PDB file of C-alpha atoms in Angstrom:
ATOM      1  CA  MET A  16     127.356  57.884-163.005  1.00 44.00           C
ATOM      2  CA  LYS A  17     129.827  60.661-163.718  1.00 40.00           C
ATOM      3  CA  ILE A  18     130.661  62.904-160.800  1.00 40.00           C
ATOM      4  CA  GLN A  19     132.978  65.883-160.889  1.00 38.00           C
ATOM      5  CA  LYS A  20     135.428  66.548-158.086  1.00 35.00           C
ATOM      6  CA  GLU A  21     133.477  69.394-156.538  1.00 38.00           C
ATOM      7  CA  LYS A  22     130.434  67.140-156.348  1.00 39.00           C
ATOM      8  CA  MET A  23     132.220  64.653-154.141  1.00 37.00           C
ATOM      9  CA  LYS A  24     131.680  66.704-150.993  1.00 36.00           C
ATOM     10  CA  LEU A  25     127.923  66.609-151.587  1.00 38.00           C
ATOM     11  CA  ILE A  26     127.214  62.966-151.948  1.00 40.00           C
ATOM     12  CA  ILE A  27     126.836  60.162-149.468  1.00 42.00           C
ATOM     13  CA  MET A  28     130.013  58.161-149.251  1.00 40.00           C
ATOM     14  CA  LEU A  29     128.898  55.623-151.813  1.00 42.00           C
ATOM     15  CA  ILE A  30     131.678  53.165-151.121  1.00 34.00           C
ATOM     16  CA  PHE A  31     131.057  53.453-147.368  1.00 39.00           C
ATOM     17  CA  LEU A  32     127.373  52.691-147.868  1.00 41.00           C
ATOM     18  CA  GLY A  33     127.957  50.033-150.503  1.00 42.00           C
ATOM     19  CA  LEU A  34     125.758  51.828-153.013  1.00 42.00           C
ATOM     20  CA  LEU A  35     128.107  52.558-155.873  1.00 37.00           C
ATOM     21  CA  ASP A  36     126.262  50.221-158.224  1.00 37.00           C
ATOM     22  CA  CYS A  37     122.889  51.942-157.832  1.00 39.00           C
ATOM     23  CA  ASN A  38     123.553  54.054-160.938  1.00 40.00           C
ATOM     24  CA  LEU A  39     122.897  51.927-163.964  1.00 39.00           C
ATOM     25  CA  LYS A  40     124.023  52.690-167.464  1.00 42.00           C
ATOM     26  CA  ALA A  41     121.035  52.301-169.761  1.00 46.00           C
ATOM     27  CA  GLN A  42     117.261  52.624-169.818  1.00 57.00           C
ATOM     28  CA  SER A  43     117.081  48.899-170.555  1.00 59.00           C
ATOM     29  CA  ASN A  44     118.747  48.309-167.198  1.00 78.00           C
ATOM     30  CA  LYS A  45     116.685  50.502-164.908  1.00 90.00           C
ATOM     31  CA  ILE A  46     117.363  50.900-161.204  1.00 93.00           C
ATOM     32  CA  PRO A  47     114.941  48.468-159.511  1.00 94.00           C
ATOM     33  CA  ILE A  48     112.849  49.433-156.503  1.00 95.00           C
ATOM     34  CA  GLU A  49     114.692  46.785-154.465  1.00 96.00           C
ATOM     35  CA  LYS A  50     118.018  48.542-155.049  1.00 95.00           C
ATOM     36  CA  ILE A  51     116.542  51.872-154.015  1.00 96.00           C
ATOM     37  CA  GLU A  52     115.019  50.323-150.882  1.00 96.00           C
ATOM     38  CA  GLU A  53     118.420  48.840-150.058  1.00 95.00           C
ATOM     39  CA  MET A  54     120.017  52.259-150.462  1.00 95.00           C
ATOM     40  CA  PHE A  55     117.554  53.895-148.059  1.00 95.00           C
ATOM     41  CA  SER A  56     118.003  51.067-145.575  1.00 92.00           C
ATOM     42  CA  ASN A  57     121.781  51.501-145.694  1.00 91.00           C
ATOM     43  CA  MET A  58     121.416  55.240-145.230  1.00 93.00           C
ATOM     44  CA  LYS A  59     119.397  54.711-142.050  1.00 91.00           C
ATOM     45  CA  GLU A  60     121.801  52.078-140.731  1.00 88.00           C
ATOM     46  CA  ASN A  61     124.634  54.558-141.171  1.00 90.00           C
ATOM     47  CA  GLY A  62     122.855  57.294-139.239  1.00 91.00           C
ATOM     48  CA  VAL A  63     121.526  59.295-142.179  1.00 94.00           C
ATOM     49  CA  ASN A  64     117.943  60.499-141.843  1.00 92.00           C
ATOM     50  CA  PRO A  65     116.425  60.348-145.346  1.00 92.00           C
ATOM     51  CA  ASP A  66     113.189  61.936-144.103  1.00 92.00           C
ATOM     52  CA  THR A  67     114.759  65.394-144.294  1.00 94.00           C
ATOM     53  CA  LYS A  68     115.161  67.678-147.278  1.00 95.00           C
ATOM     54  CA  MET A  69     118.344  66.889-149.163  1.00 96.00           C
ATOM     55  CA  LEU A  70     119.896  67.911-152.459  1.00 97.00           C
ATOM     56  CA  TRP A  71     119.288  65.250-155.078  1.00 98.00           C
ATOM     57  CA  GLY A  72     121.303  65.287-158.289  1.00 97.00           C
ATOM     58  CA  TYR A  73     120.051  63.705-161.524  1.00 98.00           C
ATOM     59  CA  PHE A  74     122.236  62.772-164.469  1.00 98.00           C
ATOM     60  CA  PHE A  75     121.584  62.277-168.170  1.00 98.00           C
ATOM     61  CA  THR A  76     124.096  61.198-170.789  1.00 97.00           C
ATOM     62  CA  SER A  77     124.336  61.135-174.580  1.00 97.00           C
ATOM     63  CA  GLU A  78     126.838  61.063-177.418  1.00 96.00           C
ATOM     64  CA  LYS A  79     125.627  64.558-178.333  1.00 95.00           C
ATOM     65  CA  LYS A  80     124.551  67.454-176.143  1.00 95.00           C
ATOM     66  CA  ASP A  81     122.084  69.149-178.498  1.00 95.00           C
ATOM     67  CA  LYS A  82     119.011  67.808-176.632  1.00 96.00           C
ATOM     68  CA  PHE A  83     120.228  68.694-173.163  1.00 98.00           C
ATOM     69  CA  PHE A  84     118.927  72.261-173.038  1.00 96.00           C
ATOM     70  CA  GLN A  85     115.470  71.079-174.122  1.00 97.00           C
ATOM     71  CA  VAL A  86     115.470  68.488-171.341  1.00 98.00           C
ATOM     72  CA  ALA A  87     116.719  71.043-168.814  1.00 97.00           C
ATOM     73  CA  GLY A  88     114.000  73.478-169.913  1.00 97.00           C
ATOM     74  CA  LYS A  89     111.288  70.858-169.613  1.00 97.00           C
ATOM     75  CA  LEU A  90     112.414  69.860-166.119  1.00 98.00           C
ATOM     76  CA  LYS A  91     112.888  73.464-164.991  1.00 96.00           C
ATOM     77  CA  SER A  92     109.100  73.757-164.952  1.00 95.00           C
ATOM     78  CA  LYS A  93     109.097  70.879-162.446  1.00 96.00           C
ATOM     79  CA  GLY A  94     111.489  72.635-160.079  1.00 97.00           C
ATOM     80  CA  PHE A  95     114.784  71.170-161.301  1.00 98.00           C
ATOM     81  CA  ASP A  96     117.792  73.491-161.374  1.00 97.00           C
ATOM     82  CA  PHE A  97     120.428  73.325-164.085  1.00 98.00           C
ATOM     83  CA  VAL A  98     123.934  72.628-162.757  1.00 97.00           C
ATOM     84  CA  GLU A  99     126.147  71.942-165.748  1.00 97.00           C
ATOM     85  CA  ILE A 100     126.838  70.147-168.997  1.00 97.00           C
ATOM     86  CA  TYR A 101     130.239  68.525-169.264  1.00 96.00           C
ATOM     87  CA  GLN A 102     132.145  66.062-171.405  1.00 96.00           C
ATOM     88  CA  ALA A 103     133.677  62.953-169.884  1.00 95.00           C
ATOM     89  CA  LYS A 104     136.980  61.356-170.815  1.00 94.00           C
ATOM     90  CA  ASP A 105     135.184  58.861-173.057  1.00 95.00           C
ATOM     91  CA  LYS A 106     133.811  61.855-175.040  1.00 95.00           C
ATOM     92  CA  SER A 107     130.234  61.283-173.863  1.00 96.00           C
ATOM     93  CA  TYR A 108     128.265  64.319-172.705  1.00 98.00           C
ATOM     94  CA  TRP A 109     126.558  64.668-169.355  1.00 98.00           C
ATOM     95  CA  LEU A 110     123.704  66.830-168.109  1.00 98.00           C
ATOM     96  CA  HIS A 111     123.506  67.429-164.366  1.00 98.00           C
ATOM     97  CA  LEU A 112     120.309  68.751-162.783  1.00 98.00           C
ATOM     98  CA  GLU A 113     119.367  68.995-159.121  1.00 98.00           C
ATOM     99  CA  ARG A 114     116.397  69.577-156.854  1.00 98.00           C
ATOM    100  CA  SER A 115     116.049  70.014-153.077  1.00 97.00           C
ATOM    101  CA  GLU A 116     113.421  67.560-151.868  1.00 97.00           C
ATOM    102  CA  ILE A 117     112.478  64.726-149.545  1.00 97.00           C
ATOM    103  CA  HIS A 118     112.309  61.203-150.942  1.00 97.00           C
ATOM    104  CA  ASN A 119     111.348  57.745-149.835  1.00 96.00           C
ATOM    105  CA  PRO A 120     112.038  54.619-151.913  1.00 97.00           C
ATOM    106  CA  LYS A 121     108.699  54.759-153.731  1.00 97.00           C
ATOM    107  CA  SER A 122     108.826  58.466-154.555  1.00 98.00           C
ATOM    108  CA  LEU A 123     112.373  58.167-155.879  1.00 98.00           C
ATOM    109  CA  PHE A 124     111.462  55.092-157.914  1.00 97.00           C
ATOM    110  CA  PHE A 125     108.476  56.856-159.508  1.00 97.00           C
ATOM    111  CA  LEU A 126     110.580  59.946-160.237  1.00 98.00           C
ATOM    112  CA  ASP A 127     113.164  57.719-161.895  1.00 97.00           C
ATOM    113  CA  GLU A 128     110.405  56.232-164.061  1.00 97.00           C
ATOM    114  CA  GLU A 129     109.370  59.745-165.098  1.00 97.00           C
ATOM    115  CA  LEU A 130     112.960  60.685-165.929  1.00 98.00           C
ATOM    116  CA  TYR A 131     113.474  57.493-167.941  1.00 97.00           C
ATOM    117  CA  THR A 132     110.392  58.408-169.990  1.00 96.00           C
ATOM    118  CA  ILE A 133     111.638  61.946-170.614  1.00 97.00           C
ATOM    119  CA  ALA A 134     115.055  60.610-171.603  1.00 97.00           C
ATOM    120  CA  ASP A 135     113.434  58.227-174.097  1.00 96.00           C
ATOM    121  CA  GLU A 136     111.402  61.099-175.503  1.00 96.00           C
ATOM    122  CA  TYR A 137     114.575  63.025-176.326  1.00 97.00           C
ATOM    123  CA  GLY A 138     116.726  60.056-177.326  1.00 96.00           C
ATOM    124  CA  ILE A 139     119.160  60.314-174.417  1.00 97.00           C
ATOM    125  CA  ILE A 140     119.893  58.140-171.366  1.00 96.00           C
ATOM    126  CA  TYR A 141     118.897  58.850-167.784  1.00 97.00           C
ATOM    127  CA  ASP A 142     121.821  57.481-165.793  1.00 95.00           C
ATOM    128  CA  GLY A 143     120.801  57.827-162.150  1.00 95.00           C
ATOM    129  CA  PHE A 144     121.088  60.049-159.107  1.00 96.00           C
ATOM    130  CA  ASP A 145     123.186  61.094-156.165  1.00 95.00           C
ATOM    131  CA  VAL A 146     122.308  62.877-152.951  1.00 96.00           C
ATOM    132  CA  GLY A 147     123.961  65.398-150.676  1.00 95.00           C
ATOM    133  CA  ASN A 148     123.432  68.117-148.115  1.00 95.00           C
ATOM    134  CA  VAL A 149     121.293  71.071-149.182  1.00 95.00           C
ATOM    135  CA  ASP A 150     124.233  73.166-147.993  1.00 95.00           C
ATOM    136  CA  LYS A 151     126.781  72.283-150.648  1.00 92.00           C
ATOM    137  CA  ASP A 152     129.679  73.172-148.355  1.00 91.00           C
ATOM    138  CA  LYS A 153     128.722  70.500-145.810  1.00 92.00           C
ATOM    139  CA  PRO A 154     128.574  66.715-145.895  1.00 91.00           C
ATOM    140  CA  ILE A 155     125.320  64.912-145.242  1.00 92.00           C
ATOM    141  CA  GLU A 156     124.470  64.994-141.558  1.00 92.00           C
ATOM    142  CA  ARG A 157     124.482  61.635-139.837  1.00 90.00           C
ATOM    143  CA  ASP A 158     123.969  60.282-136.341  1.00 93.00           C
ATOM    144  CA  THR A 159     127.444  59.114-135.377  1.00 93.00           C
ATOM    145  CA  TYR A 160     125.948  56.871-132.689  1.00 96.00           C
ATOM    146  CA  ALA A 161     124.258  54.727-135.333  1.00 94.00           C
ATOM    147  CA  VAL A 162     126.179  51.517-136.009  1.00 94.00           C
ATOM    148  CA  PRO A 163     125.441  49.511-139.162  1.00 93.00           C
ATOM    149  CA  GLU A 164     125.371  45.730-139.082  1.00 93.00           C
ATOM    150  CA  GLU A 165     128.560  44.315-140.561  1.00 93.00           C
ATOM    151  CA  PHE A 166     128.686  40.925-138.905  1.00 96.00           C
ATOM    152  CA  LYS A 167     131.479  38.514-139.692  1.00 96.00           C
ATOM    153  CA  THR A 168     131.900  34.928-138.564  1.00 96.00           C
ATOM    154  CA  ILE A 169     134.739  32.498-138.080  1.00 96.00           C
ATOM    155  CA  ASP A 170     134.996  29.011-136.630  1.00 95.00           C
ATOM    156  CA  PHE A 171     138.083  27.317-135.245  1.00 95.00           C
ATOM    157  CA  GLN A 172     139.042  24.395-133.050  1.00 95.00           C
ATOM    158  CA  LYS A 173     139.353  24.997-129.321  1.00 94.00           C
ATOM    159  CA  ASP A 174     139.953  22.164-126.866  1.00 94.00           C
ATOM    160  CA  LYS A 175     139.254  19.743-129.734  1.00 94.00           C
ATOM    161  CA  TYR A 176     135.768  21.167-130.310  1.00 97.00           C
ATOM    162  CA  PRO A 177     134.535  23.809-132.765  1.00 97.00           C
ATOM    163  CA  CYS A 178     134.185  27.360-131.493  1.00 97.00           C
ATOM    164  CA  LEU A 179     131.914  29.735-133.404  1.00 97.00           C
ATOM    165  CA  LEU A 180     132.688  33.446-133.234  1.00 98.00           C
ATOM    166  CA  ILE A 181     130.498  36.170-134.701  1.00 98.00           C
ATOM    167  CA  GLY A 182     130.587  39.925-134.234  1.00 98.00           C
ATOM    168  CA  ASN A 183     129.897  43.323-135.707  1.00 97.00           C
ATOM    169  CA  THR A 184     133.084  44.697-137.251  1.00 96.00           C
ATOM    170  CA  ALA A 185     131.440  48.069-137.905  1.00 95.00           C
ATOM    171  CA  PHE A 186     132.705  49.049-134.455  1.00 97.00           C
ATOM    172  CA  ASP A 187     136.089  49.503-136.102  1.00 96.00           C
ATOM    173  CA  ARG A 188     134.756  52.948-137.081  1.00 94.00           C
ATOM    174  CA  PHE A 189     132.709  53.722-133.955  1.00 96.00           C
ATOM    175  CA  PRO A 190     133.860  57.175-132.761  1.00 96.00           C
ATOM    176  CA  HIS A 191     132.429  56.945-129.223  1.00 97.00           C
ATOM    177  CA  LYS A 192     134.413  54.065-127.759  1.00 97.00           C
ATOM    178  CA  GLU A 193     135.669  56.181-124.852  1.00 96.00           C
ATOM    179  CA  GLU A 194     132.086  56.847-123.768  1.00 98.00           C
ATOM    180  CA  PHE A 195     131.081  53.180-123.892  1.00 98.00           C
ATOM    181  CA  GLY A 196     133.554  51.509-121.579  1.00 98.00           C
ATOM    182  CA  TYR A 197     131.504  48.729-119.961  1.00 99.00           C
ATOM    183  CA  PHE A 198     131.153  45.316-121.567  1.00 99.00           C
ATOM    184  CA  ILE A 199     128.302  43.139-120.340  1.00 99.00           C
ATOM    185  CA  LYS A 200     129.252  39.482-120.668  1.00 99.00           C
ATOM    186  CA  VAL A 201     126.156  37.274-120.557  1.00 99.00           C
ATOM    187  CA  THR A 202     126.712  33.521-120.248  1.00 99.00           C
ATOM    188  CA  THR A 203     124.115  30.803-120.742  1.00 98.00           C
ATOM    189  CA  SER A 204     124.251  27.077-121.393  1.00 98.00           C
ATOM    190  CA  TYR A 205     122.353  25.429-124.227  1.00 98.00           C
ATOM    191  CA  LYS A 206     121.108  22.038-125.362  1.00 96.00           C
ATOM    192  CA  LYS A 207     124.026  20.628-127.289  1.00 96.00           C
ATOM    193  CA  ASP A 208     124.892  17.958-129.767  1.00 94.00           C
ATOM    194  CA  ASP A 209     126.990  15.314-128.004  1.00 92.00           C
ATOM    195  CA  LYS A 210     129.426  15.014-130.889  1.00 94.00           C
ATOM    196  CA  VAL A 211     130.405  18.624-131.653  1.00 96.00           C
ATOM    197  CA  MET A 212     128.920  20.286-128.543  1.00 96.00           C
ATOM    198  CA  LEU A 213     127.091  22.924-130.618  1.00 97.00           C
ATOM    199  CA  PRO A 214     123.396  23.860-130.239  1.00 97.00           C
ATOM    200  CA  VAL A 215     120.853  21.287-131.394  1.00 96.00           C
ATOM    201  CA  ASP A 216     118.077  22.123-133.856  1.00 91.00           C
ATOM    202  CA  GLY A 217     115.775  24.795-132.477  1.00 93.00           C
ATOM    203  CA  GLU A 218     118.179  25.918-129.792  1.00 96.00           C
ATOM    204  CA  LEU A 219     119.839  28.511-132.019  1.00 95.00           C
ATOM    205  CA  GLU A 220     116.503  30.277-132.406  1.00 96.00           C
ATOM    206  CA  ASN A 221     115.969  30.152-128.648  1.00 97.00           C
ATOM    207  CA  LEU A 222     119.377  31.710-128.069  1.00 98.00           C
ATOM    208  CA  GLU A 223     118.664  34.466-130.592  1.00 97.00           C
ATOM    209  CA  LYS A 224     115.368  35.270-128.863  1.00 97.00           C
ATOM    210  CA  PHE A 225     117.095  35.390-125.485  1.00 98.00           C
ATOM    211  CA  GLU A 226     119.764  37.776-126.729  1.00 98.00           C
ATOM    212  CA  SER A 227     117.101  40.029-128.252  1.00 98.00           C
ATOM    213  CA  PHE A 228     115.150  39.932-124.989  1.00 98.00           C
ATOM    214  CA  ILE A 229     118.176  41.158-123.047  1.00 98.00           C
ATOM    215  CA  THR A 230     119.084  43.979-125.442  1.00 98.00           C
ATOM    216  CA  ASN A 231     115.452  45.056-125.830  1.00 98.00           C
ATOM    217  CA  ASN A 232     115.007  45.276-122.054  1.00 98.00           C
ATOM    218  CA  LEU A 233     118.090  47.435-121.741  1.00 98.00           C
ATOM    219  CA  THR A 234     116.806  49.697-124.501  1.00 98.00           C
ATOM    220  CA  GLN A 235     113.309  49.892-123.015  1.00 98.00           C
ATOM    221  CA  ASN A 236     114.883  51.050-119.765  1.00 98.00           C
ATOM    222  CA  LYS A 237     116.640  53.820-121.708  1.00 98.00           C
ATOM    223  CA  ILE A 238     120.060  52.242-121.293  1.00 98.00           C
ATOM    224  CA  LYS A 239     122.211  52.823-124.341  1.00 98.00           C
ATOM    225  CA  ASN A 240     123.665  49.545-125.518  1.00 98.00           C
ATOM    226  CA  TYR A 241     125.117  47.779-128.533  1.00 98.00           C
ATOM    227  CA  TYR A 242     125.398  44.083-129.284  1.00 99.00           C
ATOM    228  CA  VAL A 243     129.057  43.554-130.171  1.00 99.00           C
ATOM    229  CA  PHE A 244     130.007  39.872-130.492  1.00 99.00           C
ATOM    230  CA  ARG A 245     129.462  36.345-129.191  1.00 98.00           C
ATOM    231  CA  ASP A 246     131.140  32.952-128.983  1.00 98.00           C
ATOM    232  CA  THR A 247     129.588  29.487-128.896  1.00 98.00           C
ATOM    233  CA  HIS A 248     131.645  26.560-127.594  1.00 98.00           C
ATOM    234  CA  LYS A 249     131.157  23.280-125.721  1.00 97.00           C
ATOM    235  CA  GLY A 250     127.621  23.973-124.554  1.00 97.00           C
ATOM    236  CA  ILE A 251     128.209  27.603-123.543  1.00 98.00           C
ATOM    237  CA  ARG A 252     127.122  30.795-125.289  1.00 99.00           C
ATOM    238  CA  ASN A 253     128.787  34.058-124.256  1.00 99.00           C
ATOM    239  CA  PHE A 254     127.569  37.294-125.777  1.00 99.00           C
ATOM    240  CA  TYR A 255     128.927  40.766-125.193  1.00 99.00           C
ATOM    241  CA  ILE A 256     126.960  44.000-125.051  1.00 99.00           C
ATOM    242  CA  VAL A 257     128.634  47.358-124.566  1.00 99.00           C
ATOM    243  CA  THR A 258     127.009  50.161-122.564  1.00 99.00           C
ATOM    244  CA  ASN A 259     127.823  53.489-120.950  1.00 98.00           C
ATOM    245  CA  ASP A 260     125.667  52.910-117.849  1.00 98.00           C
ATOM    246  CA  LYS A 261     127.018  50.125-115.645  1.00 98.00           C
ATOM    247  CA  ALA A 262     124.784  50.768-112.632  1.00 98.00           C
ATOM    248  CA  ALA A 263     121.494  50.846-114.527  1.00 98.00           C
ATOM    249  CA  ALA A 264     122.433  47.815-116.629  1.00 99.00           C
ATOM    250  CA  THR A 265     123.303  45.859-113.493  1.00 98.00           C
ATOM    251  CA  GLN A 266     119.928  46.662-111.969  1.00 98.00           C
ATOM    252  CA  VAL A 267     117.957  45.600-115.055  1.00 98.00           C
ATOM    253  CA  LEU A 268     119.878  42.357-115.522  1.00 98.00           C
ATOM    254  CA  ASN A 269     119.487  41.442-111.864  1.00 98.00           C
ATOM    255  CA  VAL A 270     115.719  41.917-112.123  1.00 97.00           C
ATOM    256  CA  ILE A 271     115.589  39.677-115.214  1.00 97.00           C
ATOM    257  CA  LYS A 272     117.752  37.033-113.576  1.00 96.00           C
ATOM    258  CA  MET A 273     115.800  36.982-110.311  1.00 95.00           C
ATOM    259  CA  SER A 274     112.440  36.811-112.082  1.00 94.00           C
ATOM    260  CA  GLY A 275     113.148  33.284-113.289  1.00 88.00           C
ATOM    261  CA  LYS A 276     111.056  33.942-116.396  1.00 88.00           C
ATOM    262  CA  GLN A 277     113.983  33.561-118.761  1.00 92.00           C
ATOM    263  CA  ARG A 278     116.516  30.844-119.329  1.00 95.00           C
ATOM    264  CA  THR A 279     119.196  30.502-116.665  1.00 96.00           C
ATOM    265  CA  PHE A 280     122.108  32.873-117.194  1.00 98.00           C
ATOM    266  CA  ASP A 281     124.942  34.654-115.449  1.00 98.00           C
ATOM    267  CA  PHE A 282     126.412  38.022-116.233  1.00 98.00           C
ATOM    268  CA  GLU A 283     129.295  40.253-115.311  1.00 98.00           C
ATOM    269  CA  ILE A 284     130.032  43.801-116.354  1.00 99.00           C
ATOM    270  CA  LEU A 285     133.654  44.368-117.266  1.00 98.00           C
ATOM    271  CA  THR A 286     135.244  47.798-117.297  1.00 98.00           C
ATOM    272  CA  ASP A 287     137.116  47.970-120.583  1.00 98.00           C
ATOM    273  CA  LYS A 288     137.770  51.557-121.613  1.00 97.00           C
ATOM    274  CA  GLY A 289     140.305  50.462-124.192  1.00 97.00           C
ATOM    275  CA  TRP A 290     137.969  47.949-125.831  1.00 98.00           C
ATOM    276  CA  SER A 291     140.529  45.169-125.382  1.00 98.00           C
ATOM    277  CA  LEU A 292     137.743  42.567-125.514  1.00 98.00           C
ATOM    278  CA  TYR A 293     136.650  43.825-128.891  1.00 98.00           C
ATOM    279  CA  ASN A 294     140.235  44.054-130.109  1.00 98.00           C
ATOM    280  CA  GLU A 295     140.843  40.462-129.064  1.00 97.00           C
ATOM    281  CA  PHE A 296     137.747  39.390-130.984  1.00 97.00           C
ATOM    282  CA  ARG A 297     138.831  41.482-133.967  1.00 96.00           C
ATOM    283  CA  ASN A 298     142.298  39.933-134.064  1.00 95.00           C
ATOM    284  CA  LYS A 299     140.683  36.530-134.549  1.00 94.00           C
ATOM    285  CA  MET A 300     138.479  37.776-137.351  1.00 88.00           C
ATOM    286  CA  PRO A 301     139.789  38.084-140.925  1.00 79.00           C
ATOM    287  CA  ASN A 302     139.669  41.583-142.397  1.00 71.00           C
ATOM    288  CA  GLU A 303     138.176  40.414-145.657  1.00 61.00           C
TER     289      GLU A 303
END
């Protein structure tokens, strides 16, 4: 999709969201519903609320521009506004239309189908879409507390046994680290393989359920928290959750521990305003 410089301030950061390839180059290679669903999912993960009215741009391309005004006129009756016609460096011509509206994956997919049909009718190509703030002078609003899932893993030898490390590297960009200065370290033992000391079959699922139980209970008690990283080594799983409410988290975890209804575990809440624990994890993790 061709985008002029002034348009850049309107659109979602496509590279940031990993959506740059959602604009396909020919009617024979239409944007599938799965790609659109992925785009909306990524928007939500990155704190963008797609259930609000936004400015959607739609792009057509052709070797000639003589059909563009007919297409623009036809779509004007459907509420589309004409933005511009321009020629790209490869000499192809582009028609840019826009409309302020609310979309979900299905509505956008069906609109795409309609635009593909119109493009076929006039012998041009519908290339795809972009989206931005209705106020063209502002970027798309997003919840900066939303953290996408960008988990990375690494394994290495420690004390002659494998150590598995996994964590969410999206916290590299988290702007509220100063607010969240308490790391909850939860430690639990697991059924292990005698040779490599890693969890046996079925135990990984049990550990995942336990971690979800802990984070869900914190959330249900209105304690803000994020799952950050974990390590698995020699029969011990440590996982780290960051929060901004040490006292409330301590109370909830003590209740869970004393109830005896979950697997045996210990916890400690570490004050770490500088996120040194995360930085230590990050230094072990490759950037790519």
